[in-house]
Amino acid sequence: MARRSVLVCGILLLLEICNGNQDYNNYTLIKINPYNDEQVLVANAINATGIEILKNSRGLNDTVDLLVPPSRVNYTRSYAEENKLGFEVKQENYGRSFQELGPPESDELNRTVRTARRRYQKSFHLFEYNSYPSILEFQETVARRRPDLVQVEDVGRSYEGRRIKLVKISANPEAQNPIIFIDAGIHAREWVAPAMALYLIHRLSSDPDVRQNVLDGVDWYILPVVNPDGYEFTRSSAAHRLWRKTRSQTVNSCYGVDGNRNYGFKWAVSGVSTNPCDGETYAGPKPFSEPETQIVRNIMMKNADRMKLYVSLHSYGNFLVYPWGYTGDFLPKQWRKLDSLARSVSNAVQKAGGKPLTVLSAGKWYPAAGGSDDFAFGAVGVPYSYTMELTDGYEFTFPARLLKNVLPQFYEGFKVFGKSIKQEFGSS
Ligand code: 0X9
Ligand code: ZN
């Protein structure tokens, strides 16, 4: 959940970092823990050059996760001591762990992977992190295999020119059914999110029992990688693994806009950086400056009448949050419905053996404007709109070997989303 970095580019030494060259090899992952409401504010307010906040605290006993360079470890320890916050060094030499995330090990997983390989093509693995070309190939393969159910629509190109393709799963495309729209991967480093979207495509297009439950009467539109340039950048080297933004060139040698601060609803009123060289939350020169956010906007606008649920997949922290994201001062009048559906989803995930999701409004967690969830809800009129932060315990580098455990658990939550939308908006 990185929200802001206090990296400020401007001197030559830091330019490399601004361009996304940051291996974090000697950084320490530190968690500071607030024990009362006042301390939550203090912990979230830590601010020193070089320290990167991976996750803010949502309340008591929810840690602020920090990546701290060697020169700032003592400062961080003193900050915690002075403010009586808990202090835990979770991992030294943080960046080195990126290399250790090797291929799957267990026999059981190898069997699963072999099956998935046979089903699709050599390069795509359902329970691994795939390259963007093999994701595109997977999308096409599913459509070829199930022409009765799956269509792939070319919805545009990324800044660097990569094709972006929307998967539409519909048992009856003529019926004008309510639409559930899921996107993932607006934040480059949150790899588990595209993996979840692809797993959803797989299950919805191949499960025998899914038809009656969640496909008849509801159409699913799934965009697995909104920001493929960023995604491929994070795959290109360990030094780029924690890149978050798009890859558009903004000013001088600074790249990228935070896609989830770039949507045109209450744009830039809170929780954003106006510095193009900020590594994390730069809102962009104007709303929808990025081709990637324009693509998502266009899908929403084109289908506004039928779109009843929007879920944007992110990581991490096991949260399921709803509007408003731009403010924590008040909630939309429909918040009880948003809250109650989210709790049912969390219960289903828990019943499947997963950790429950923390449910609250995004702005009560921390206010940040220009998110896709607020745009869908406030500007497009999608009645149910969420951001889902998948997994916890591994920050942004959720190990591929655990995908086979968590993706099916989250999938149970999506079945509840489907059934509920069908019940409230379906025609029969
Ligand atoms: O800050 C974000 O963009 C999301 N968290 S993340 O760690 N994946 O970056 C949360 C967005 C919640 N929604 C809004 N604030 N609108
Ligand atoms: Zn995110």
CSV table of C-alpha atoms and ligand atoms in Angstrom, one decimal:
chain,number,residue,atom,x,y,z
A,1,MET,CA,0.0,0.0,0.0
A,2,ALA,CA,2.6,2.5,-0.8
A,3,ARG,CA,1.2,5.9,-0.7
A,4,ARG,CA,4.0,8.3,-0.5
A,5,SER,CA,7.6,8.3,-0.7
A,6,VAL,CA,9.6,11.1,0.6
A,7,LEU,CA,12.1,10.7,-2.2
A,8,VAL,CA,12.6,14.0,-3.9
A,9,CYS,CA,14.4,13.9,-7.2
A,10,GLY,CA,16.4,16.8,-8.3
A,11,ILE,CA,20.0,16.1,-7.7
A,12,LEU,CA,21.9,13.8,-10.1
A,13,LEU,CA,22.5,11.2,-7.5
A,14,LEU,CA,18.8,10.6,-7.0
A,15,LEU,CA,17.9,10.6,-10.7
A,16,GLU,CA,18.5,6.9,-11.0
A,17,ILE,CA,16.0,6.3,-8.2
A,18,CYS,CA,13.4,8.6,-9.8
A,19,ASN,CA,13.7,6.5,-13.0
A,20,GLY,CA,12.9,3.4,-11.0
A,21,ASN,CA,16.4,2.1,-10.4
A,22,GLN,CA,16.3,1.2,-6.8
A,23,ASP,CA,17.3,-2.2,-5.6
A,24,TYR,CA,16.7,-1.7,-1.9
A,25,ASN,CA,19.5,-4.2,-1.2
A,26,ASN,CA,20.6,-2.6,2.0
A,27,TYR,CA,17.2,-1.3,3.1
A,28,THR,CA,15.5,-2.5,6.2
A,29,LEU,CA,11.9,-3.3,6.4
A,30,ILE,CA,10.7,-1.8,9.7
A,31,LYS,CA,7.2,-1.9,11.2
A,32,ILE,CA,6.2,0.7,13.7
A,33,ASN,CA,3.1,0.0,15.7
A,34,PRO,CA,0.6,2.6,17.2
A,35,TYR,CA,-1.2,1.7,20.4
A,36,ASN,CA,-3.7,4.5,20.6
A,37,ASP,CA,-5.5,6.9,18.2
A,38,GLU,CA,-3.1,9.7,18.7
A,39,GLN,CA,-0.2,7.4,17.9
A,40,VAL,CA,-1.9,6.3,14.7
A,41,LEU,CA,-1.5,9.9,13.4
A,42,VAL,CA,2.0,10.2,14.7
A,43,ALA,CA,3.1,6.9,13.1
A,44,ASN,CA,1.5,7.7,9.8
A,45,ALA,CA,3.2,11.1,9.9
A,46,ILE,CA,6.8,9.8,9.9
A,47,ASN,CA,8.6,11.7,7.2
A,48,ALA,CA,12.3,11.8,6.4
A,49,THR,CA,14.3,11.8,3.2
A,50,GLY,CA,14.9,8.3,1.9
A,51,ILE,CA,12.3,6.5,4.0
A,52,GLU,CA,9.6,4.9,1.9
A,53,ILE,CA,6.2,4.2,3.4
A,54,LEU,CA,4.9,0.9,2.1
A,55,LYS,CA,1.7,0.9,4.2
A,56,ASN,CA,0.0,3.4,6.5
A,57,SER,CA,-1.8,2.3,9.6
A,58,ARG,CA,-5.5,2.1,9.6
A,59,GLY,CA,-5.8,2.1,13.4
A,60,LEU,CA,-4.6,0.6,16.7
A,61,ASN,CA,-2.2,-2.3,16.3
A,62,ASP,CA,-2.1,-1.9,12.5
A,63,THR,CA,1.5,-1.2,11.6
A,64,VAL,CA,3.1,1.4,9.4
A,65,ASP,CA,5.5,-0.5,7.2
A,66,LEU,CA,8.6,1.3,6.1
A,67,LEU,CA,11.6,0.7,3.8
A,68,VAL,CA,14.5,2.5,5.5
A,69,PRO,CA,17.9,3.1,4.1
A,70,PRO,CA,20.9,2.5,6.4
A,71,SER,CA,21.4,6.1,7.1
A,72,ARG,CA,17.8,6.4,8.5
A,73,VAL,CA,17.5,3.3,10.7
A,74,ASN,CA,18.6,5.2,13.8
A,75,TYR,CA,16.3,8.1,13.1
A,76,THR,CA,13.4,5.6,12.7
A,77,ARG,CA,14.2,3.9,16.0
A,78,SER,CA,14.4,7.2,17.9
A,79,TYR,CA,11.1,8.3,16.3
A,80,ALA,CA,9.5,5.2,17.5
A,81,GLU,CA,11.0,5.4,21.0
A,82,GLU,CA,10.2,9.1,21.4
A,83,ASN,CA,6.6,8.5,20.5
A,84,LYS,CA,6.3,5.3,22.4
A,85,LEU,CA,5.5,3.3,19.2
A,86,GLY,CA,6.2,-0.4,18.8
A,87,PHE,CA,9.4,-1.0,16.7
A,88,GLU,CA,10.1,-4.1,14.8
A,89,VAL,CA,12.9,-4.8,12.3
A,90,LYS,CA,11.1,-7.3,10.0
A,91,GLN,CA,13.8,-7.8,7.4
A,92,GLU,CA,17.3,-6.5,6.7
A,93,ASN,CA,18.7,-6.3,3.2
A,94,TYR,CA,15.1,-6.2,1.9
A,95,GLY,CA,15.9,-6.0,-1.8
A,96,ARG,CA,17.8,-9.3,-1.7
A,97,SER,CA,14.6,-11.2,-1.0
A,98,PHE,CA,13.4,-10.3,-4.6
A,99,GLN,CA,16.0,-12.6,-6.1
A,100,GLU,CA,15.0,-15.4,-3.8
A,101,LEU,CA,11.5,-15.6,-5.1
A,102,GLY,CA,12.3,-18.5,-7.3
A,103,PRO,CA,10.2,-21.1,-9.1
A,104,PRO,CA,7.7,-23.3,-7.2
A,105,GLU,CA,9.1,-26.1,-5.1
A,106,SER,CA,6.5,-28.5,-3.9
A,107,ASP,CA,5.6,-31.6,-5.8
A,108,GLU,CA,1.9,-30.7,-5.3
A,109,LEU,CA,2.4,-27.3,-6.9
A,110,ASN,CA,4.5,-28.7,-9.7
A,111,ARG,CA,1.6,-31.1,-10.5
A,112,THR,CA,-0.8,-28.2,-10.6
A,113,VAL,CA,1.5,-26.1,-12.7
A,114,ARG,CA,2.0,-29.0,-15.2
A,115,THR,CA,-1.8,-29.3,-15.5
A,116,ALA,CA,-2.2,-25.6,-16.0
A,117,ARG,CA,0.6,-25.7,-18.6
A,118,ARG,CA,-1.1,-28.4,-20.5
A,119,ARG,CA,-4.4,-26.6,-20.5
A,120,TYR,CA,-3.0,-23.4,-21.9
A,121,GLN,CA,0.4,-23.1,-23.5
A,122,LYS,CA,4.0,-23.6,-22.6
A,123,SER,CA,4.7,-20.2,-21.2
A,124,PHE,CA,1.6,-19.4,-19.1
A,125,HIS,CA,1.2,-20.7,-15.6
A,126,LEU,CA,-1.9,-20.0,-13.5
A,127,PHE,CA,0.0,-20.1,-10.2
A,128,GLU,CA,3.1,-18.1,-11.3
A,129,TYR,CA,3.7,-14.6,-12.3
A,130,ASN,CA,3.5,-14.4,-16.0
A,131,SER,CA,5.1,-12.0,-18.6
A,132,TYR,CA,2.7,-9.6,-20.3
A,133,PRO,CA,3.0,-11.3,-23.7
A,134,SER,CA,2.1,-14.6,-22.2
A,135,ILE,CA,-0.9,-13.0,-20.4
A,136,LEU,CA,-2.1,-11.6,-23.7
A,137,GLU,CA,-1.7,-15.1,-25.2
A,138,PHE,CA,-3.6,-16.6,-22.4
A,139,GLN,CA,-6.5,-14.2,-22.9
A,140,GLU,CA,-6.7,-15.2,-26.6
A,141,THR,CA,-6.4,-18.9,-25.8
A,142,VAL,CA,-9.4,-18.7,-23.4
A,143,ALA,CA,-11.4,-16.9,-26.0
A,144,ARG,CA,-10.5,-19.4,-28.7
A,145,ARG,CA,-11.4,-22.3,-26.4
A,146,ARG,CA,-14.8,-20.9,-25.3
A,147,PRO,CA,-16.1,-18.8,-28.2
A,148,ASP,CA,-19.6,-19.4,-26.7
A,149,LEU,CA,-18.7,-17.6,-23.5
A,150,VAL,CA,-15.6,-15.5,-23.9
A,151,GLN,CA,-14.7,-12.5,-26.1
A,152,VAL,CA,-11.6,-10.4,-26.1
A,153,GLU,CA,-11.8,-6.8,-27.0
A,154,ASP,CA,-8.9,-4.6,-27.9
A,155,VAL,CA,-9.4,-1.5,-25.8
A,156,GLY,CA,-6.3,0.5,-26.7
A,157,ARG,CA,-2.6,0.9,-26.1
A,158,SER,CA,-0.4,1.8,-23.1
A,159,TYR,CA,2.0,4.7,-23.2
A,160,GLU,CA,4.8,2.5,-24.5
A,161,GLY,CA,2.4,1.0,-27.1
A,162,ARG,CA,1.4,-2.3,-25.5
A,163,ARG,CA,-2.0,-3.7,-26.5
A,164,ILE,CA,-4.5,-3.7,-23.7
A,165,LYS,CA,-7.3,-6.3,-23.9
A,166,LEU,CA,-10.5,-6.7,-22.0
A,167,VAL,CA,-12.0,-10.1,-21.4
A,168,LYS,CA,-15.7,-10.3,-21.6
A,169,ILE,CA,-17.4,-13.4,-20.1
A,170,SER,CA,-21.1,-13.6,-21.0
A,171,ALA,CA,-23.4,-16.5,-21.4
A,172,ASN,CA,-25.8,-14.3,-23.3
A,173,PRO,CA,-24.2,-11.1,-24.7
A,174,GLU,CA,-27.5,-9.9,-26.2
A,175,ALA,CA,-29.4,-9.9,-22.9
A,176,GLN,CA,-28.1,-6.6,-21.6
A,177,ASN,CA,-27.3,-8.2,-18.3
A,178,PRO,CA,-25.8,-6.3,-15.4
A,179,ILE,CA,-22.0,-6.0,-15.7
A,180,ILE,CA,-19.4,-6.7,-13.1
A,181,PHE,CA,-16.2,-5.0,-14.0
A,182,ILE,CA,-12.9,-6.1,-12.5
A,183,ASP,CA,-9.5,-4.5,-13.2
A,184,ALA,CA,-6.1,-5.2,-11.8
A,185,GLY,CA,-2.5,-4.1,-12.1
A,186,ILE,CA,-2.8,-0.3,-12.2
A,187,HIS,CA,0.0,-0.4,-9.7
A,188,ALA,CA,2.9,-2.1,-11.4
A,189,ARG,CA,4.5,-3.9,-8.4
A,190,GLU,CA,1.2,-5.5,-7.1
A,191,TRP,CA,1.7,-8.7,-9.0
A,192,VAL,CA,-0.8,-10.7,-7.1
A,193,ALA,CA,-3.6,-8.6,-8.5
A,194,PRO,CA,-3.2,-9.5,-12.2
A,195,ALA,CA,-2.7,-13.1,-11.0
A,196,MET,CA,-6.1,-13.0,-9.3
A,197,ALA,CA,-7.8,-11.5,-12.4
A,198,LEU,CA,-6.4,-14.2,-14.6
A,199,TYR,CA,-7.4,-16.9,-12.1
A,200,LEU,CA,-10.9,-15.4,-12.2
A,201,ILE,CA,-11.0,-15.6,-16.0
A,202,HIS,CA,-9.8,-19.2,-15.8
A,203,ARG,CA,-12.5,-20.3,-13.2
A,204,LEU,CA,-15.3,-18.4,-14.8
A,205,SER,CA,-14.6,-19.8,-18.2
A,206,SER,CA,-14.0,-23.4,-17.1
A,207,ASP,CA,-15.9,-24.4,-14.0
A,208,PRO,CA,-18.9,-26.6,-14.7
A,209,ASP,CA,-21.0,-25.3,-11.8
A,210,VAL,CA,-20.3,-21.6,-12.4
A,211,ARG,CA,-22.8,-21.1,-15.1
A,212,GLN,CA,-26.0,-21.3,-13.0
A,213,ASN,CA,-24.5,-19.6,-10.0
A,214,VAL,CA,-22.8,-16.5,-11.3
A,215,LEU,CA,-22.8,-16.4,-15.1
A,216,ASP,CA,-26.5,-16.7,-16.1
A,217,GLY,CA,-27.8,-13.2,-15.8
A,218,VAL,CA,-24.5,-11.4,-15.1
A,219,ASP,CA,-21.7,-10.4,-17.5
A,220,TRP,CA,-18.1,-10.3,-16.2
A,221,TYR,CA,-15.7,-7.8,-17.8
A,222,ILE,CA,-12.1,-8.4,-16.7
A,223,LEU,CA,-9.1,-6.2,-17.5
A,224,PRO,CA,-6.1,-8.1,-16.0
A,225,VAL,CA,-3.3,-5.6,-16.4
A,226,VAL,CA,-4.2,-1.9,-16.6
A,227,ASN,CA,-0.6,-0.8,-16.5
A,228,PRO,CA,1.4,-3.3,-18.6
A,229,ASP,CA,4.4,-0.9,-19.1
A,230,GLY,CA,4.8,-0.7,-15.3
A,231,TYR,CA,4.3,-4.4,-14.9
A,232,GLU,CA,6.9,-5.3,-17.4
A,233,PHE,CA,9.3,-2.7,-15.9
A,234,THR,CA,9.0,-4.4,-12.5
A,235,ARG,CA,9.8,-7.7,-14.1
A,236,SER,CA,12.8,-6.4,-15.9
A,237,SER,CA,15.2,-6.3,-13.0
A,238,ALA,CA,15.3,-6.6,-9.2
A,239,ALA,CA,16.2,-2.9,-9.1
A,240,HIS,CA,12.8,-2.1,-10.7
A,241,ARG,CA,10.7,-4.6,-8.7
A,242,LEU,CA,9.0,-1.9,-6.5
A,243,TRP,CA,8.0,0.5,-9.3
A,244,ARG,CA,4.4,1.6,-8.8
A,245,LYS,CA,3.4,4.2,-11.4
A,246,THR,CA,2.9,4.2,-15.2
A,247,ARG,CA,5.9,4.8,-17.4
A,248,SER,CA,5.0,8.0,-19.2
A,249,GLN,CA,7.7,10.6,-19.3
A,250,THR,CA,6.6,13.6,-17.3
A,251,VAL,CA,9.3,16.2,-16.9
A,252,ASN,CA,13.1,16.1,-17.4
A,253,SER,CA,14.2,12.6,-16.4
A,254,CYS,CA,11.2,11.7,-14.3
A,255,TYR,CA,8.7,9.0,-15.3
A,256,GLY,CA,5.3,7.9,-14.4
A,257,VAL,CA,2.0,8.9,-12.8
A,258,ASP,CA,0.2,7.1,-10.1
A,259,GLY,CA,-2.8,5.7,-12.0
A,260,ASN,CA,-4.8,5.5,-8.9
A,261,ARG,CA,-4.5,9.3,-8.3
A,262,ASN,CA,-5.2,10.2,-12.0
A,263,TYR,CA,-9.0,9.6,-12.3
A,264,GLY,CA,-11.2,12.7,-12.8
A,265,PHE,CA,-13.3,12.8,-9.7
A,266,LYS,CA,-12.2,15.2,-7.0
A,267,TRP,CA,-8.9,15.0,-8.6
A,268,ALA,CA,-5.9,15.8,-6.4
A,269,VAL,CA,-7.9,17.2,-3.5
A,270,SER,CA,-6.1,14.8,-1.0
A,271,GLY,CA,-3.4,12.2,-0.6
A,272,VAL,CA,-1.5,13.0,-3.8
A,273,SER,CA,1.9,14.4,-4.7
A,274,THR,CA,2.1,17.2,-7.3
A,275,ASN,CA,5.8,16.5,-7.8
A,276,PRO,CA,6.3,14.6,-11.1
A,277,CYS,CA,9.5,13.1,-9.6
A,278,ASP,CA,7.7,11.6,-6.6
A,279,GLY,CA,8.1,7.9,-6.9
A,280,GLU,CA,4.7,7.1,-5.5
A,281,THR,CA,1.6,9.3,-5.6
A,282,TYR,CA,2.1,11.9,-8.4
A,283,ALA,CA,-1.4,12.6,-9.6
A,284,GLY,CA,-0.3,13.5,-13.1
A,285,PRO,CA,-0.4,16.9,-15.0
A,286,LYS,CA,-4.2,16.7,-15.3
A,287,PRO,CA,-7.0,14.2,-14.7
A,288,PHE,CA,-6.8,11.2,-17.1
A,289,SER,CA,-3.4,12.3,-18.4
A,290,GLU,CA,-2.5,8.6,-18.8
A,291,PRO,CA,-3.7,6.4,-21.7
A,292,GLU,CA,-4.2,3.5,-19.2
A,293,THR,CA,-6.7,5.4,-17.0
A,294,GLN,CA,-8.4,6.7,-20.1
A,295,ILE,CA,-9.0,3.1,-21.2
A,296,VAL,CA,-10.6,2.2,-17.9
A,297,ARG,CA,-12.7,5.4,-17.9
A,298,ASN,CA,-13.9,4.6,-21.5
A,299,ILE,CA,-14.9,1.1,-20.5
A,300,MET,CA,-16.9,2.4,-17.6
A,301,MET,CA,-18.6,5.2,-19.5
A,302,LYS,CA,-19.5,3.0,-22.4
A,303,ASN,CA,-21.2,0.5,-20.1
A,304,ALA,CA,-22.4,2.9,-17.4
A,305,ASP,CA,-26.0,1.9,-17.5
A,306,ARG,CA,-25.3,-1.8,-17.0
A,307,MET,CA,-22.3,-1.6,-14.7
A,308,LYS,CA,-23.4,-2.5,-11.2
A,309,LEU,CA,-20.2,-3.6,-9.5
A,310,TYR,CA,-16.6,-2.4,-10.0
A,311,VAL,CA,-13.7,-4.0,-8.2
A,312,SER,CA,-10.1,-2.8,-8.6
A,313,LEU,CA,-7.6,-5.4,-7.5
A,314,HIS,CA,-4.5,-4.2,-5.6
A,315,SER,CA,-2.2,-5.5,-2.9
A,316,TYR,CA,-1.5,-5.6,0.0
A,317,GLY,CA,-3.1,-5.8,3.5
A,318,ASN,CA,-6.3,-7.8,3.1
A,319,PHE,CA,-8.6,-4.8,2.8
A,320,LEU,CA,-11.9,-4.3,1.0
A,321,VAL,CA,-12.6,-0.6,0.9
A,322,TYR,CA,-15.4,1.4,-0.6
A,323,PRO,CA,-16.0,5.2,-1.4
A,324,TRP,CA,-15.3,7.7,-0.4
A,325,GLY,CA,-11.6,7.5,-0.9
A,326,TYR,CA,-11.0,11.2,-1.2
A,327,THR,CA,-12.2,12.0,2.2
A,328,GLY,CA,-12.6,10.3,5.6
A,329,ASP,CA,-14.9,13.0,6.9
A,330,PHE,CA,-18.1,11.5,5.7
A,331,LEU,CA,-19.5,8.5,3.9
A,332,PRO,CA,-21.8,8.2,0.9
A,333,LYS,CA,-25.5,7.8,1.9
A,334,GLN,CA,-25.5,4.2,0.6
A,335,TRP,CA,-22.5,3.1,2.7
A,336,ARG,CA,-24.4,0.5,4.6
A,337,LYS,CA,-25.1,-1.5,1.4
A,338,LEU,CA,-21.5,-1.2,0.3
A,339,ASP,CA,-20.3,-2.2,3.8
A,340,SER,CA,-22.7,-5.2,4.1
A,341,LEU,CA,-21.8,-6.7,0.7
A,342,ALA,CA,-18.1,-6.3,1.5
A,343,ARG,CA,-18.6,-8.2,4.8
A,344,SER,CA,-20.4,-11.1,3.0
A,345,VAL,CA,-17.5,-11.3,0.6
A,346,SER,CA,-15.0,-11.3,3.5
A,347,ASN,CA,-17.0,-14.0,5.3
A,348,ALA,CA,-16.9,-16.2,2.2
A,349,VAL,CA,-13.1,-15.8,1.9
A,350,GLN,CA,-12.7,-16.7,5.5
A,351,LYS,CA,-15.0,-19.7,5.2
A,352,ALA,CA,-12.7,-20.9,2.4
A,353,GLY,CA,-9.8,-20.8,4.8
A,354,GLY,CA,-8.5,-17.3,4.0
A,355,LYS,CA,-7.9,-14.4,6.3
A,356,PRO,CA,-10.9,-12.0,6.6
A,357,LEU,CA,-10.7,-8.7,4.8
A,358,THR,CA,-10.8,-5.4,6.8
A,359,VAL,CA,-13.9,-3.6,5.6
A,360,LEU,CA,-14.2,0.2,5.8
A,361,SER,CA,-14.3,3.3,3.6
A,362,ALA,CA,-11.0,4.0,1.8
A,363,GLY,CA,-10.9,7.6,3.1
A,364,LYS,CA,-11.2,6.4,6.7
A,365,TRP,CA,-8.1,4.3,6.1
A,366,TYR,CA,-6.3,7.2,4.6
A,367,PRO,CA,-7.8,9.9,2.3
A,368,ALA,CA,-6.4,9.8,-1.3
A,369,ALA,CA,-8.2,11.3,-4.3
A,370,GLY,CA,-8.3,10.4,-7.9
A,371,GLY,CA,-8.9,6.7,-7.3
A,372,SER,CA,-10.8,4.5,-9.8
A,373,ASP,CA,-13.2,3.4,-7.1
A,374,ASP,CA,-14.4,7.0,-6.4
A,375,PHE,CA,-14.6,7.7,-10.1
A,376,ALA,CA,-16.8,4.6,-10.8
A,377,PHE,CA,-19.0,5.4,-7.8
A,378,GLY,CA,-19.2,9.2,-7.9
A,379,ALA,CA,-18.9,10.0,-11.6
A,380,VAL,CA,-20.2,6.9,-13.5
A,381,GLY,CA,-22.8,6.0,-10.9
A,382,VAL,CA,-21.7,2.3,-10.4
A,383,PRO,CA,-23.7,1.4,-7.3
A,384,TYR,CA,-21.1,-1.0,-5.8
A,385,SER,CA,-17.5,0.1,-6.1
A,386,TYR,CA,-14.5,-1.3,-4.2
A,387,THR,CA,-10.7,-1.5,-4.0
A,388,MET,CA,-9.5,-4.9,-2.9
A,389,GLU,CA,-6.1,-5.2,-1.3
A,390,LEU,CA,-5.1,-8.8,-1.7
A,391,THR,CA,-2.9,-10.8,0.7
A,392,ASP,CA,-0.9,-9.8,3.8
A,393,GLY,CA,2.4,-10.7,5.3
A,394,TYR,CA,4.6,-10.4,2.3
A,395,GLU,CA,4.2,-6.7,1.3
A,396,PHE,CA,4.4,-6.4,-2.5
A,397,THR,CA,6.4,-9.6,-3.1
A,398,PHE,CA,3.8,-12.3,-2.4
A,399,PRO,CA,5.5,-15.6,-3.2
A,400,ALA,CA,4.3,-17.4,-6.3
A,401,ARG,CA,4.4,-20.7,-4.4
A,402,LEU,CA,1.5,-19.5,-2.3
A,403,LEU,CA,-0.8,-18.4,-5.1
A,404,LYS,CA,-2.4,-21.8,-5.3
A,405,ASN,CA,-3.6,-21.3,-1.7
A,406,VAL,CA,-4.9,-17.8,-1.8
A,407,LEU,CA,-6.4,-17.4,-5.2
A,408,PRO,CA,-9.1,-20.1,-4.7
A,409,GLN,CA,-10.0,-18.5,-1.3
A,410,PHE,CA,-10.5,-15.0,-2.8
A,411,TYR,CA,-12.4,-16.6,-5.7
A,412,GLU,CA,-15.1,-17.7,-3.2
A,413,GLY,CA,-15.5,-14.0,-2.4
A,414,PHE,CA,-16.0,-13.2,-6.0
A,415,LYS,CA,-18.8,-15.8,-6.2
A,416,VAL,CA,-20.6,-13.9,-3.5
A,417,PHE,CA,-20.1,-10.7,-5.5
A,418,GLY,CA,-21.6,-12.4,-8.5
A,419,LYS,CA,-24.6,-14.0,-6.7
A,420,SER,CA,-25.4,-10.7,-5.0
A,421,ILE,CA,-25.3,-8.6,-8.2
A,422,LYS,CA,-27.4,-11.2,-9.9
A,423,GLN,CA,-30.0,-11.2,-7.1
A,424,GLU,CA,-30.3,-7.4,-6.9
A,425,PHE,CA,-30.1,-6.5,-10.6
A,426,GLY,CA,-30.7,-9.6,-12.6
A,427,SER,CA,-33.9,-9.8,-14.7
A,428,SER,CA,-35.1,-13.3,-13.6
B,1,0X9,O1,-3.4,4.1,-2.3
B,1,0X9,C1,-4.0,3.4,-3.2
B,1,0X9,O2,-4.1,3.7,-4.4
B,1,0X9,C2,-4.6,2.0,-2.8
B,1,0X9,N1,-3.7,1.3,-2.0
B,1,0X9,S1,-2.3,0.7,-2.6
B,1,0X9,O3,-1.5,0.2,-1.6
B,1,0X9,N2,-2.7,-0.6,-3.5
B,1,0X9,O4,-1.7,1.7,-3.4
B,1,0X9,C3,-5.9,2.3,-2.0
B,1,0X9,C4,-6.9,3.1,-2.8
B,1,0X9,C5,-8.2,3.2,-2.1
B,1,0X9,N3,-9.1,4.1,-2.8
B,1,0X9,C6,-9.0,5.5,-2.8
B,1,0X9,N4,-8.3,6.1,-1.9
B,1,0X9,N5,-9.8,6.1,-3.6
B,2,ZN,ZN,-2.3,-0.5,-5.5
